[in-house]
Amino acid sequence: MEPFPHDRIQLPRNMIENSMFEEEPDVVDLAKEPCLHPLEPDEVEYEPRSSRLLVRGLGENEMDEDEEDYESSAKLLGMSFMNRSAGLRNNASGYRQSSDGSCSVPSLRTMVVCAVVLLIAVSVIMVIYLLPKCTFTKEGCHKKNHTMELIYPLATSGKRFPWAKTRLPSNVVPLHYDLILQPNLITTKFAGSVQITVNVIQVTWNIILHSSGLNITKATLTSAGWNQAKPVEVLEYPVRDQIAVVAPDALLVGQNYTLSIDYSSNLSDTYYGFYKVSYKDEHANKSWLAATQFEPLAARSAFPCFDEPAFKATFLIKIKRDEQHSALSNMPKKVTIPVAAGIVQDEFSVSLKMSTYLVAFIVANLKNISKETNRTLVSIYAMPQKLGQVEHALDTAVRLLEFYQKYFHIEYPLQKLDLVAIPDFQAGAMENWGLITFRETTLLYDDKTSSAMDKKLVTAVIAHELAHQWFGNLVTMEWWNDLWLNEGFATFMEYFAMEKTFPELQTDEEFLKLRFKTMMKDSLNASRPISSVVQSSEQIEEMFDALSYIKGASLLLMLKKYIKHDSFQAGIENYLHNHSYRSTRSDDLWDSMNEITNGTLDVKKLMKTWILQKGFPLVTVKRKGKSLYVQQERFLRSVESENWTSDASYLWHIPLSYTTSNCSSILCPYAYLLDQKSATIELQEEVKWVKFNADMNGYYIVHYAEDDWNTLINLLRTDPFALSTKDRAHLINNIFSLVGIGKVSLLKAFHLLDYLVKENHTVPISQALFQLSLIYDLVEKRGMPNLAARVVERVEKLLGSKIDQQTWTDNGTLSEREFRSTVLAFACSHHLGNCSTTATKLFNEWKASNGTKSLPTDVMKTVFTAGAKTDDGWEFLLSMYTSSVSEAEKHKILEALASTEDVRKLIWLMQTSLEGDLIRAQELTHIITTVSQSLPGHLLAWDFVKENWEKLIRKFHLGSFAIQNIVTVSTFQFSTEAHLLEVKTFFESKSEKISQLRCVKEAIETIQLNIKWMERNLATLQQWL
């Protein structure tokens, strides 16, 4: 799944009762534990006292781990014995000391007591060690295969629910689903029936599976050995979205059974499950469609199923619909038959073996264009009035599909591939096998209103979702703790495929910017390992973040550069071939890589240090003659005192790369594997300078000794192009990151930026503007307008000539066009030069033409923003927003509307988007992000979040990417103790589940870091400016 990509890093994609779960421990730090295997998130989950039941006796489907029972009992008994011994020692009445210091002989009573205690102790030991097949618990001895007292929840009927875990048991597995659905777009309800063929792995009386919000009306069970279907009891436990089907007879090992369930429900009014969407048709009439979004946990709200990624099965889907609508699903349509007056049924071909979260179906009135490639029919679907905006997507999808098939040496296995633009869709896109769904802005491209960056966005999202057809669909992670195997790989392949297929888009530069932003998130103490223990729905939702996507992709890039491209490609081919139609863990990937490296490098040993530890290393380099002294520690933006030191237990195996002043293009960059805390690298000759982490292909930050920093700063001033574009941007990023932890002075970072007067490339300038904008935002939001103005003056001094050179056109390379958009947007927002005057003039001309005059697409948003500063301009833009059919244009208009400083208009925008009628709720995150950037808006955004919190988490789900983003953007500019207390108090006043969300912890830590940054650097900033 592609998270909503307007700001992929606040990243960076896609729930129940309060505080019902015990908190799972974090993954252990790698160097602290010799065992590097991730913890299994399959622990028993204890429910609140009000919803649990103590049951004695035999328990169906329970763990039979006698060793664990034994160990726990022994510890319990040992504690009791020690406490009693301590009590005896404290009383100390058995022995008495005489006045001369000698011990008197113990009394007869004392000796008897001691003998009894000793006899009891020996008896206990004999019971524990000598009785065969006995598990000792607090209730006594339980012989093998007898279950200790267990805690079972209560079903809604009041009966005992026969399963006590969040994860489903593995004693019954699904093989095939026959699913019939009939959505009614008038009543917005749907009816369904499902027949699930299951195979029994272990004898049981119960089938445990998922169901959420479904009204089950009938359930039966059949078997080849039974004469007829037998009715079964269905117990429901909605806290965990589980149902238990109680069989009339024992279900036997190796036998197949068919479970049939009839049910009904409402189409969802959120963005999850089988949900309804309203839209205006080509005649401006309100219409409805129904679409699905099942990842990660919502298939269970459309049909009862085994809703975990490892439970793969085949699916036969039938959709009953009004004959004026059309239906799509994962597989090609096989036949359509009439079933009632005005109602037809579409039957689709049986699917390949896949996970439930990849099942998809749509009922709507859509139009499409198609093209065949390599026996696969590729089609792009959209609203009829927007069909003219799909040509770019079709061409892009065909080219990328051909590239992936050649690169992986595995053909796309389906006969068709549909890409569908959904009018209201929260995520950026969703990789459903054969039926990929998109937000309209990520699939539609309009030559008249889409900018160069819009084109790159559409291409990137298509590349990401097509990569998922192999990484995620063909081979799927076993559980959500390894989500990065899906998303990290799809993100890596997205940029790699675009670099090979569309080199003119220069997407490697975008990937670099995202790595910089992700490392900001990953440097917080609230970060997590990319392979993390997850169990609750909120924890699973929170896995869809920048770490799974961008950090995962960054680690794959680092590995590819280290083991070289051919070995990397062979390794992933091996992985895909070995595990097709199966589920995997991270180790399966590393094992496939090790088969290729064949003992020359232990990829598993190297990469486990990166996926099982949170954060990343700081590599410090000291140069002395021909020797380079390097050492590593964890890079952590700490809120602790100045004398805080990094946790010494962290250790990574770091594939270092570096260039020098004497580097030849054949040998550069040099490589060295740092797998210890420190090491010495010997150069063949002395050099003038050395630059580590060539092109920032490694996931680490570099700090240099004072002299080496001065040398690199001087190099940028005298000969900046001796370093690559990415290396120049990397130095800017690293030095400001080091300012944040007090390793480098702010003054030195500003001295480095002085070279920008000679810079001519987008990436370094964009990184400099990003860093200076962070500083500007902090001082402006602190109520220091004069100091904020001086920051802008400094930028104008460095970049003023480049701003003046920009033309208001769409001419140039894509990099030049992006640069124009960036610097003109900055200049107009801060009233530099004649930028605002030119933008206002262009807006007035466009308004006078009633929006028909063509504007340069790359500066369109800047022009709209200038126009939105007046009441007339704002109202005109709003009217154009409601009538435009170009999603690219509407997106730019909306951002301009949210840039006003009129408080009433800002409140109206956020509230209207939350209601989801005039402005769709899918836009709310984007609106809050834009509103929070202005001085009055950042407080309004936070107030809006507080006042509407319950509505927000109902609409977007707790832990979802939308909620993560909303929490982050509404708080990240605070830098006072008062705001820190306010944010803490607000979230603590909610449930413990909410206060423990990772995004909440990150928000609080970010405010603390902002406070510390201001304390450390404010005086220097005032002095320098």
PDB file of C-alpha atoms in Angstrom, residues 765-1008:
ATOM      1  CA  ILE A 765      19.650  23.998  -2.356  1.00  0.00           C
ATOM      2  CA  SER A 766      16.433  22.181  -1.425  1.00  0.00           C
ATOM      3  CA  GLN A 767      18.181  20.582   1.550  1.00  0.00           C
ATOM      4  CA  ALA A 768      19.534  23.963   2.675  1.00  0.00           C
ATOM      5  CA  LEU A 769      16.083  25.554   2.361  1.00  0.00           C
ATOM      6  CA  PHE A 770      14.586  22.664   4.319  1.00  0.00           C
ATOM      7  CA  GLN A 771      17.051  23.089   7.195  1.00  0.00           C
ATOM      8  CA  LEU A 772      16.673  26.873   7.299  1.00  0.00           C
ATOM      9  CA  SER A 773      12.888  26.573   7.122  1.00  0.00           C
ATOM     10  CA  LEU A 774      12.933  24.380  10.231  1.00  0.00           C
ATOM     11  CA  ILE A 775      14.804  27.142  12.058  1.00  0.00           C
ATOM     12  CA  TYR A 776      12.508  29.821  10.648  1.00  0.00           C
ATOM     13  CA  ASP A 777       9.414  27.905  11.784  1.00  0.00           C
ATOM     14  CA  LEU A 778      10.750  27.519  15.329  1.00  0.00           C
ATOM     15  CA  VAL A 779      11.573  31.189  15.851  1.00  0.00           C
ATOM     16  CA  GLU A 780       8.446  32.448  14.065  1.00  0.00           C
ATOM     17  CA  LYS A 781       6.150  30.210  16.124  1.00  0.00           C
ATOM     18  CA  ARG A 782       7.982  31.391  19.264  1.00  0.00           C
ATOM     19  CA  GLY A 783       6.786  34.906  18.476  1.00  0.00           C
ATOM     20  CA  MET A 784      10.137  36.277  17.294  1.00  0.00           C
ATOM     21  CA  PRO A 785       9.196  37.949  13.973  1.00  0.00           C
ATOM     22  CA  ASN A 786      12.333  40.088  13.767  1.00  0.00           C
ATOM     23  CA  LEU A 787      14.630  37.099  14.141  1.00  0.00           C
ATOM     24  CA  ALA A 788      12.544  35.089  11.665  1.00  0.00           C
ATOM     25  CA  ALA A 789      12.816  37.948   9.164  1.00  0.00           C
ATOM     26  CA  ARG A 790      16.603  37.908   9.545  1.00  0.00           C
ATOM     27  CA  VAL A 791      16.650  34.192   8.690  1.00  0.00           C
ATOM     28  CA  VAL A 792      14.804  35.012   5.470  1.00  0.00           C
ATOM     29  CA  GLU A 793      17.239  37.857   4.746  1.00  0.00           C
ATOM     30  CA  ARG A 794      20.096  35.403   5.071  1.00  0.00           C
ATOM     31  CA  VAL A 795      18.446  33.084   2.549  1.00  0.00           C
ATOM     32  CA  GLU A 796      17.919  35.997   0.179  1.00  0.00           C
ATOM     33  CA  LYS A 797      21.601  36.890   0.456  1.00  0.00           C
ATOM     34  CA  LEU A 798      22.584  33.340  -0.493  1.00  0.00           C
ATOM     35  CA  LEU A 799      19.965  32.649  -3.169  1.00  0.00           C
ATOM     36  CA  GLY A 800      18.669  36.064  -4.230  1.00  0.00           C
ATOM     37  CA  SER A 801      20.388  36.010  -7.619  1.00  0.00           C
ATOM     38  CA  LYS A 802      18.984  32.558  -8.385  1.00  0.00           C
ATOM     39  CA  ILE A 803      15.490  33.679  -7.420  1.00  0.00           C
ATOM     40  CA  ASP A 804      15.757  36.660  -9.770  1.00  0.00           C
ATOM     41  CA  GLN A 805      16.864  34.390 -12.625  1.00  0.00           C
ATOM     42  CA  GLN A 806      13.704  32.265 -12.520  1.00  0.00           C
ATOM     43  CA  THR A 807      11.148  32.525 -15.300  1.00  0.00           C
ATOM     44  CA  TRP A 808       7.429  31.890 -14.857  1.00  0.00           C
ATOM     45  CA  THR A 809       7.324  29.087 -17.407  1.00  0.00           C
ATOM     46  CA  ASP A 810       7.457  25.288 -17.661  1.00  0.00           C
ATOM     47  CA  ASN A 811      10.741  25.282 -19.568  1.00  0.00           C
ATOM     48  CA  GLY A 812      13.855  23.253 -18.676  1.00  0.00           C
ATOM     49  CA  THR A 813      14.708  19.824 -17.375  1.00  0.00           C
ATOM     50  CA  LEU A 814      12.553  18.270 -14.690  1.00  0.00           C
ATOM     51  CA  SER A 815      15.183  19.117 -12.072  1.00  0.00           C
ATOM     52  CA  GLU A 816      15.240  22.748 -13.202  1.00  0.00           C
ATOM     53  CA  ARG A 817      11.434  22.880 -13.164  1.00  0.00           C
ATOM     54  CA  GLU A 818      11.287  21.484  -9.626  1.00  0.00           C
ATOM     55  CA  PHE A 819      13.894  23.998  -8.543  1.00  0.00           C
ATOM     56  CA  ARG A 820      11.805  26.821 -10.027  1.00  0.00           C
ATOM     57  CA  SER A 821       8.725  25.649  -8.133  1.00  0.00           C
ATOM     58  CA  THR A 822      10.649  25.403  -4.861  1.00  0.00           C
ATOM     59  CA  VAL A 823      12.448  28.739  -4.883  1.00  0.00           C
ATOM     60  CA  LEU A 824       9.531  30.788  -6.245  1.00  0.00           C
ATOM     61  CA  ALA A 825       7.185  29.303  -3.663  1.00  0.00           C
ATOM     62  CA  PHE A 826       9.687  30.241  -0.937  1.00  0.00           C
ATOM     63  CA  ALA A 827      10.258  33.722  -2.378  1.00  0.00           C
ATOM     64  CA  CYS A 828       6.561  34.559  -2.696  1.00  0.00           C
ATOM     65  CA  SER A 829       5.675  33.236   0.761  1.00  0.00           C
ATOM     66  CA  HIS A 830       8.339  35.541   2.251  1.00  0.00           C
ATOM     67  CA  HIS A 831       7.768  38.486  -0.139  1.00  0.00           C
ATOM     68  CA  LEU A 832      11.243  38.392  -1.658  1.00  0.00           C
ATOM     69  CA  GLY A 833      11.989  40.483  -4.732  1.00  0.00           C
ATOM     70  CA  ASN A 834       9.059  41.030  -7.082  1.00  0.00           C
ATOM     71  CA  CYS A 835       7.782  37.462  -6.706  1.00  0.00           C
ATOM     72  CA  SER A 836       4.464  38.353  -5.072  1.00  0.00           C
ATOM     73  CA  THR A 837       3.791  41.105  -7.599  1.00  0.00           C
ATOM     74  CA  THR A 838       4.318  38.783 -10.564  1.00  0.00           C
ATOM     75  CA  ALA A 839       2.246  35.987  -9.015  1.00  0.00           C
ATOM     76  CA  THR A 840      -0.650  38.347  -8.204  1.00  0.00           C
ATOM     77  CA  LYS A 841      -0.620  39.726 -11.758  1.00  0.00           C
ATOM     78  CA  LEU A 842      -0.818  36.217 -13.229  1.00  0.00           C
ATOM     79  CA  PHE A 843      -3.659  35.307 -10.867  1.00  0.00           C
ATOM     80  CA  ASN A 844      -5.698  38.366 -11.754  1.00  0.00           C
ATOM     81  CA  GLU A 845      -5.337  37.574 -15.463  1.00  0.00           C
ATOM     82  CA  TRP A 846      -6.434  33.974 -14.844  1.00  0.00           C
ATOM     83  CA  LYS A 847      -9.394  35.124 -12.733  1.00  0.00           C
ATOM     84  CA  ALA A 848     -10.442  37.655 -15.372  1.00  0.00           C
ATOM     85  CA  SER A 849     -10.582  34.830 -17.929  1.00  0.00           C
ATOM     86  CA  ASN A 850     -12.863  32.881 -15.547  1.00  0.00           C
ATOM     87  CA  GLY A 851     -10.135  30.292 -15.143  1.00  0.00           C
ATOM     88  CA  THR A 852      -9.720  29.550 -18.840  1.00  0.00           C
ATOM     89  CA  LYS A 853      -6.316  31.215 -19.294  1.00  0.00           C
ATOM     90  CA  SER A 854      -3.488  28.699 -19.215  1.00  0.00           C
ATOM     91  CA  LEU A 855      -1.011  29.034 -16.350  1.00  0.00           C
ATOM     92  CA  PRO A 856       2.465  27.456 -16.158  1.00  0.00           C
ATOM     93  CA  THR A 857       1.826  24.254 -14.207  1.00  0.00           C
ATOM     94  CA  ASP A 858       5.050  24.379 -12.198  1.00  0.00           C
ATOM     95  CA  VAL A 859       4.161  27.760 -10.658  1.00  0.00           C
ATOM     96  CA  MET A 860       0.381  27.323 -10.614  1.00  0.00           C
ATOM     97  CA  LYS A 861       0.230  26.640  -6.874  1.00  0.00           C
ATOM     98  CA  THR A 862       2.317  29.747  -6.144  1.00  0.00           C
ATOM     99  CA  VAL A 863       0.002  31.850  -8.321  1.00  0.00           C
ATOM    100  CA  PHE A 864      -3.107  30.470  -6.619  1.00  0.00           C
ATOM    101  CA  THR A 865      -1.586  31.098  -3.175  1.00  0.00           C
ATOM    102  CA  ALA A 866      -0.965  34.735  -4.046  1.00  0.00           C
ATOM    103  CA  GLY A 867      -4.559  35.079  -5.233  1.00  0.00           C
ATOM    104  CA  ALA A 868      -5.993  33.507  -2.089  1.00  0.00           C
ATOM    105  CA  LYS A 869      -4.717  36.393   0.032  1.00  0.00           C
ATOM    106  CA  THR A 870      -7.757  38.516  -0.902  1.00  0.00           C
ATOM    107  CA  ASP A 871     -11.371  37.684  -0.080  1.00  0.00           C
ATOM    108  CA  ASP A 872     -12.439  37.891  -3.720  1.00  0.00           C
ATOM    109  CA  GLY A 873      -9.554  35.703  -4.841  1.00  0.00           C
ATOM    110  CA  TRP A 874     -10.238  33.128  -2.122  1.00  0.00           C
ATOM    111  CA  GLU A 875     -13.940  32.887  -2.992  1.00  0.00           C
ATOM    112  CA  PHE A 876     -13.157  32.562  -6.702  1.00  0.00           C
ATOM    113  CA  LEU A 877     -10.693  29.752  -6.014  1.00  0.00           C
ATOM    114  CA  LEU A 878     -13.293  27.934  -3.909  1.00  0.00           C
ATOM    115  CA  SER A 879     -15.831  28.134  -6.744  1.00  0.00           C
ATOM    116  CA  MET A 880     -13.202  26.809  -9.183  1.00  0.00           C
ATOM    117  CA  TYR A 881     -12.409  23.984  -6.771  1.00  0.00           C
ATOM    118  CA  THR A 882     -16.011  22.770  -6.735  1.00  0.00           C
ATOM    119  CA  SER A 883     -16.319  22.817 -10.533  1.00  0.00           C
ATOM    120  CA  SER A 884     -12.917  21.586 -11.720  1.00  0.00           C
ATOM    121  CA  VAL A 885     -12.537  18.048 -13.091  1.00  0.00           C
ATOM    122  CA  SER A 886      -8.743  18.111 -12.824  1.00  0.00           C
ATOM    123  CA  GLU A 887      -7.583  16.588  -9.553  1.00  0.00           C
ATOM    124  CA  ALA A 888      -4.127  18.111 -10.037  1.00  0.00           C
ATOM    125  CA  GLU A 889      -5.661  21.576 -10.297  1.00  0.00           C
ATOM    126  CA  LYS A 890      -7.985  20.988  -7.335  1.00  0.00           C
ATOM    127  CA  HIS A 891      -5.050  19.860  -5.210  1.00  0.00           C
ATOM    128  CA  LYS A 892      -3.173  23.107  -5.903  1.00  0.00           C
ATOM    129  CA  ILE A 893      -6.288  25.213  -5.294  1.00  0.00           C
ATOM    130  CA  LEU A 894      -6.919  23.489  -1.973  1.00  0.00           C
ATOM    131  CA  GLU A 895      -3.392  24.154  -0.764  1.00  0.00           C
ATOM    132  CA  ALA A 896      -3.790  27.823  -1.738  1.00  0.00           C
ATOM    133  CA  LEU A 897      -7.103  28.049   0.126  1.00  0.00           C
ATOM    134  CA  ALA A 898      -5.448  26.604   3.241  1.00  0.00           C
ATOM    135  CA  SER A 899      -2.608  29.142   3.008  1.00  0.00           C
ATOM    136  CA  THR A 900      -4.808  32.127   3.893  1.00  0.00           C
ATOM    137  CA  GLU A 901      -4.285  33.837   7.235  1.00  0.00           C
ATOM    138  CA  ASP A 902      -8.011  34.405   7.702  1.00  0.00           C
ATOM    139  CA  VAL A 903      -8.770  32.368  10.808  1.00  0.00           C
ATOM    140  CA  ARG A 904     -12.460  31.895  10.030  1.00  0.00           C
ATOM    141  CA  LYS A 905     -11.699  30.524   6.579  1.00  0.00           C
ATOM    142  CA  LEU A 906      -9.119  28.101   7.979  1.00  0.00           C
ATOM    143  CA  ILE A 907     -11.559  26.746  10.573  1.00  0.00           C
ATOM    144  CA  TRP A 908     -14.242  26.398   7.902  1.00  0.00           C
ATOM    145  CA  LEU A 909     -11.882  24.473   5.605  1.00  0.00           C
ATOM    146  CA  MET A 910     -10.893  21.944   8.252  1.00  0.00           C
ATOM    147  CA  GLN A 911     -14.448  21.446   9.480  1.00  0.00           C
ATOM    148  CA  THR A 912     -15.842  21.124   5.949  1.00  0.00           C
ATOM    149  CA  SER A 913     -13.242  18.524   5.035  1.00  0.00           C
ATOM    150  CA  LEU A 914     -13.984  16.516   8.174  1.00  0.00           C
ATOM    151  CA  GLU A 915     -17.667  16.478   7.187  1.00  0.00           C
ATOM    152  CA  GLY A 916     -16.572  15.170   3.798  1.00  0.00           C
ATOM    153  CA  ASP A 917     -19.206  16.650   1.500  1.00  0.00           C
ATOM    154  CA  LEU A 918     -17.987  19.779  -0.311  1.00  0.00           C
ATOM    155  CA  ILE A 919     -14.361  18.890   0.429  1.00  0.00           C
ATOM    156  CA  ARG A 920     -13.579  15.209   0.825  1.00  0.00           C
ATOM    157  CA  ALA A 921     -12.291  13.887   4.137  1.00  0.00           C
ATOM    158  CA  GLN A 922      -9.364  12.337   2.261  1.00  0.00           C
ATOM    159  CA  GLU A 923      -8.004  15.898   1.962  1.00  0.00           C
ATOM    160  CA  LEU A 924      -8.108  16.678   5.683  1.00  0.00           C
ATOM    161  CA  THR A 925      -4.527  15.619   6.408  1.00  0.00           C
ATOM    162  CA  HIS A 926      -3.284  17.803   3.567  1.00  0.00           C
ATOM    163  CA  ILE A 927      -5.363  20.757   4.791  1.00  0.00           C
ATOM    164  CA  ILE A 928      -4.148  20.462   8.395  1.00  0.00           C
ATOM    165  CA  THR A 929      -0.549  20.211   7.170  1.00  0.00           C
ATOM    166  CA  THR A 930      -0.880  23.396   5.123  1.00  0.00           C
ATOM    167  CA  VAL A 931      -2.819  25.293   7.812  1.00  0.00           C
ATOM    168  CA  SER A 932      -0.193  24.464  10.446  1.00  0.00           C
ATOM    169  CA  GLN A 933       2.556  26.138   8.424  1.00  0.00           C
ATOM    170  CA  SER A 934       1.319  29.673   9.042  1.00  0.00           C
ATOM    171  CA  LEU A 935       1.683  31.611  12.290  1.00  0.00           C
ATOM    172  CA  PRO A 936      -2.037  31.779  13.152  1.00  0.00           C
ATOM    173  CA  GLY A 937      -2.713  28.410  11.557  1.00  0.00           C
ATOM    174  CA  HIS A 938      -0.392  26.249  13.663  1.00  0.00           C
ATOM    175  CA  LEU A 939      -2.390  26.974  16.811  1.00  0.00           C
ATOM    176  CA  LEU A 940      -5.706  26.571  14.992  1.00  0.00           C
ATOM    177  CA  ALA A 941      -4.638  23.187  13.643  1.00  0.00           C
ATOM    178  CA  TRP A 942      -3.798  21.898  17.121  1.00  0.00           C
ATOM    179  CA  ASP A 943      -7.047  23.263  18.566  1.00  0.00           C
ATOM    180  CA  PHE A 944      -8.992  21.590  15.757  1.00  0.00           C
ATOM    181  CA  VAL A 945      -7.310  18.242  16.461  1.00  0.00           C
ATOM    182  CA  LYS A 946      -8.119  18.485  20.174  1.00  0.00           C
ATOM    183  CA  GLU A 947     -11.727  19.465  19.650  1.00  0.00           C
ATOM    184  CA  ASN A 948     -12.413  16.837  16.997  1.00  0.00           C
ATOM    185  CA  TRP A 949     -10.240  13.981  18.245  1.00  0.00           C
ATOM    186  CA  GLU A 950     -13.062  11.458  18.672  1.00  0.00           C
ATOM    187  CA  LYS A 951     -14.417  12.175  15.199  1.00  0.00           C
ATOM    188  CA  LEU A 952     -10.925  11.877  13.710  1.00  0.00           C
ATOM    189  CA  ILE A 953     -10.189   8.455  15.175  1.00  0.00           C
ATOM    190  CA  ARG A 954     -13.620   7.185  14.142  1.00  0.00           C
ATOM    191  CA  LYS A 955     -13.042   8.299  10.572  1.00  0.00           C
ATOM    192  CA  PHE A 956      -9.403   7.311  10.147  1.00  0.00           C
ATOM    193  CA  HIS A 957      -8.789   4.613  12.810  1.00  0.00           C
ATOM    194  CA  LEU A 958      -6.333   4.761  15.666  1.00  0.00           C
ATOM    195  CA  GLY A 959      -2.733   4.288  14.581  1.00  0.00           C
ATOM    196  CA  SER A 960      -3.462   4.769  10.878  1.00  0.00           C
ATOM    197  CA  PHE A 961      -1.161   6.799   8.680  1.00  0.00           C
ATOM    198  CA  ALA A 962      -3.682   9.648   8.614  1.00  0.00           C
ATOM    199  CA  ILE A 963      -3.744   9.845  12.421  1.00  0.00           C
ATOM    200  CA  GLN A 964       0.051   9.600  12.591  1.00  0.00           C
ATOM    201  CA  ASN A 965       0.336  12.497  10.183  1.00  0.00           C
ATOM    202  CA  ILE A 966      -2.297  14.641  11.894  1.00  0.00           C
ATOM    203  CA  VAL A 967      -0.652  14.246  15.310  1.00  0.00           C
ATOM    204  CA  THR A 968       2.787  15.059  13.871  1.00  0.00           C
ATOM    205  CA  VAL A 969       1.980  18.114  11.753  1.00  0.00           C
ATOM    206  CA  SER A 970      -0.213  19.734  14.401  1.00  0.00           C
ATOM    207  CA  THR A 971       2.503  19.642  17.101  1.00  0.00           C
ATOM    208  CA  PHE A 972       5.990  19.537  15.561  1.00  0.00           C
ATOM    209  CA  GLN A 973       6.580  23.304  15.637  1.00  0.00           C
ATOM    210  CA  PHE A 974       5.939  23.759  19.362  1.00  0.00           C
ATOM    211  CA  SER A 975       9.006  24.672  21.399  1.00  0.00           C
ATOM    212  CA  THR A 976       7.795  25.870  24.811  1.00  0.00           C
ATOM    213  CA  GLU A 977       7.235  24.109  28.123  1.00  0.00           C
ATOM    214  CA  ALA A 978       3.627  25.333  28.094  1.00  0.00           C
ATOM    215  CA  HIS A 979       2.885  23.611  24.798  1.00  0.00           C
ATOM    216  CA  LEU A 980       4.735  20.493  25.922  1.00  0.00           C
ATOM    217  CA  LEU A 981       2.542  20.286  29.016  1.00  0.00           C
ATOM    218  CA  GLU A 982      -0.601  20.930  26.956  1.00  0.00           C
ATOM    219  CA  VAL A 983       0.162  18.161  24.435  1.00  0.00           C
ATOM    220  CA  LYS A 984       1.141  15.701  27.183  1.00  0.00           C
ATOM    221  CA  THR A 985      -1.957  16.479  29.227  1.00  0.00           C
ATOM    222  CA  PHE A 986      -4.284  16.142  26.262  1.00  0.00           C
ATOM    223  CA  PHE A 987      -3.125  12.681  25.218  1.00  0.00           C
ATOM    224  CA  GLU A 988      -2.789  11.446  28.795  1.00  0.00           C
ATOM    225  CA  SER A 989      -6.401  12.468  29.382  1.00  0.00           C
ATOM    226  CA  LYS A 990      -7.405   9.968  26.717  1.00  0.00           C
ATOM    227  CA  SER A 991      -7.045   6.231  27.057  1.00  0.00           C
ATOM    228  CA  GLU A 992      -3.724   4.588  27.815  1.00  0.00           C
ATOM    229  CA  LYS A 993      -3.891   3.057  24.352  1.00  0.00           C
ATOM    230  CA  ILE A 994      -3.885   6.546  22.806  1.00  0.00           C
ATOM    231  CA  SER A 995      -1.139   7.937  25.053  1.00  0.00           C
ATOM    232  CA  GLN A 996       1.040   4.958  24.130  1.00  0.00           C
ATOM    233  CA  LEU A 997       0.733   5.451  20.371  1.00  0.00           C
ATOM    234  CA  ARG A 998       4.166   5.791  18.837  1.00  0.00           C
ATOM    235  CA  CYS A 999       3.166   8.956  16.974  1.00  0.00           C
ATOM    236  CA  VAL A1000       2.153  10.536  20.293  1.00  0.00           C
ATOM    237  CA  LYS A1001       5.482   9.616  21.880  1.00  0.00           C
ATOM    238  CA  GLU A1002       7.290  11.013  18.844  1.00  0.00           C
ATOM    239  CA  ALA A1003       5.302  14.258  19.020  1.00  0.00           C
ATOM    240  CA  ILE A1004       6.159  14.782  22.688  1.00  0.00           C
ATOM    241  CA  GLU A1005       9.815  13.958  22.138  1.00  0.00           C
ATOM    242  CA  THR A1006       9.985  16.339  19.170  1.00  0.00           C
ATOM    243  CA  ILE A1007       8.659  19.223  21.287  1.00  0.00           C
ATOM    244  CA  GLN A1008      11.242  18.421  23.977  1.00  0.00           C
TER     245      GLN A1008
END
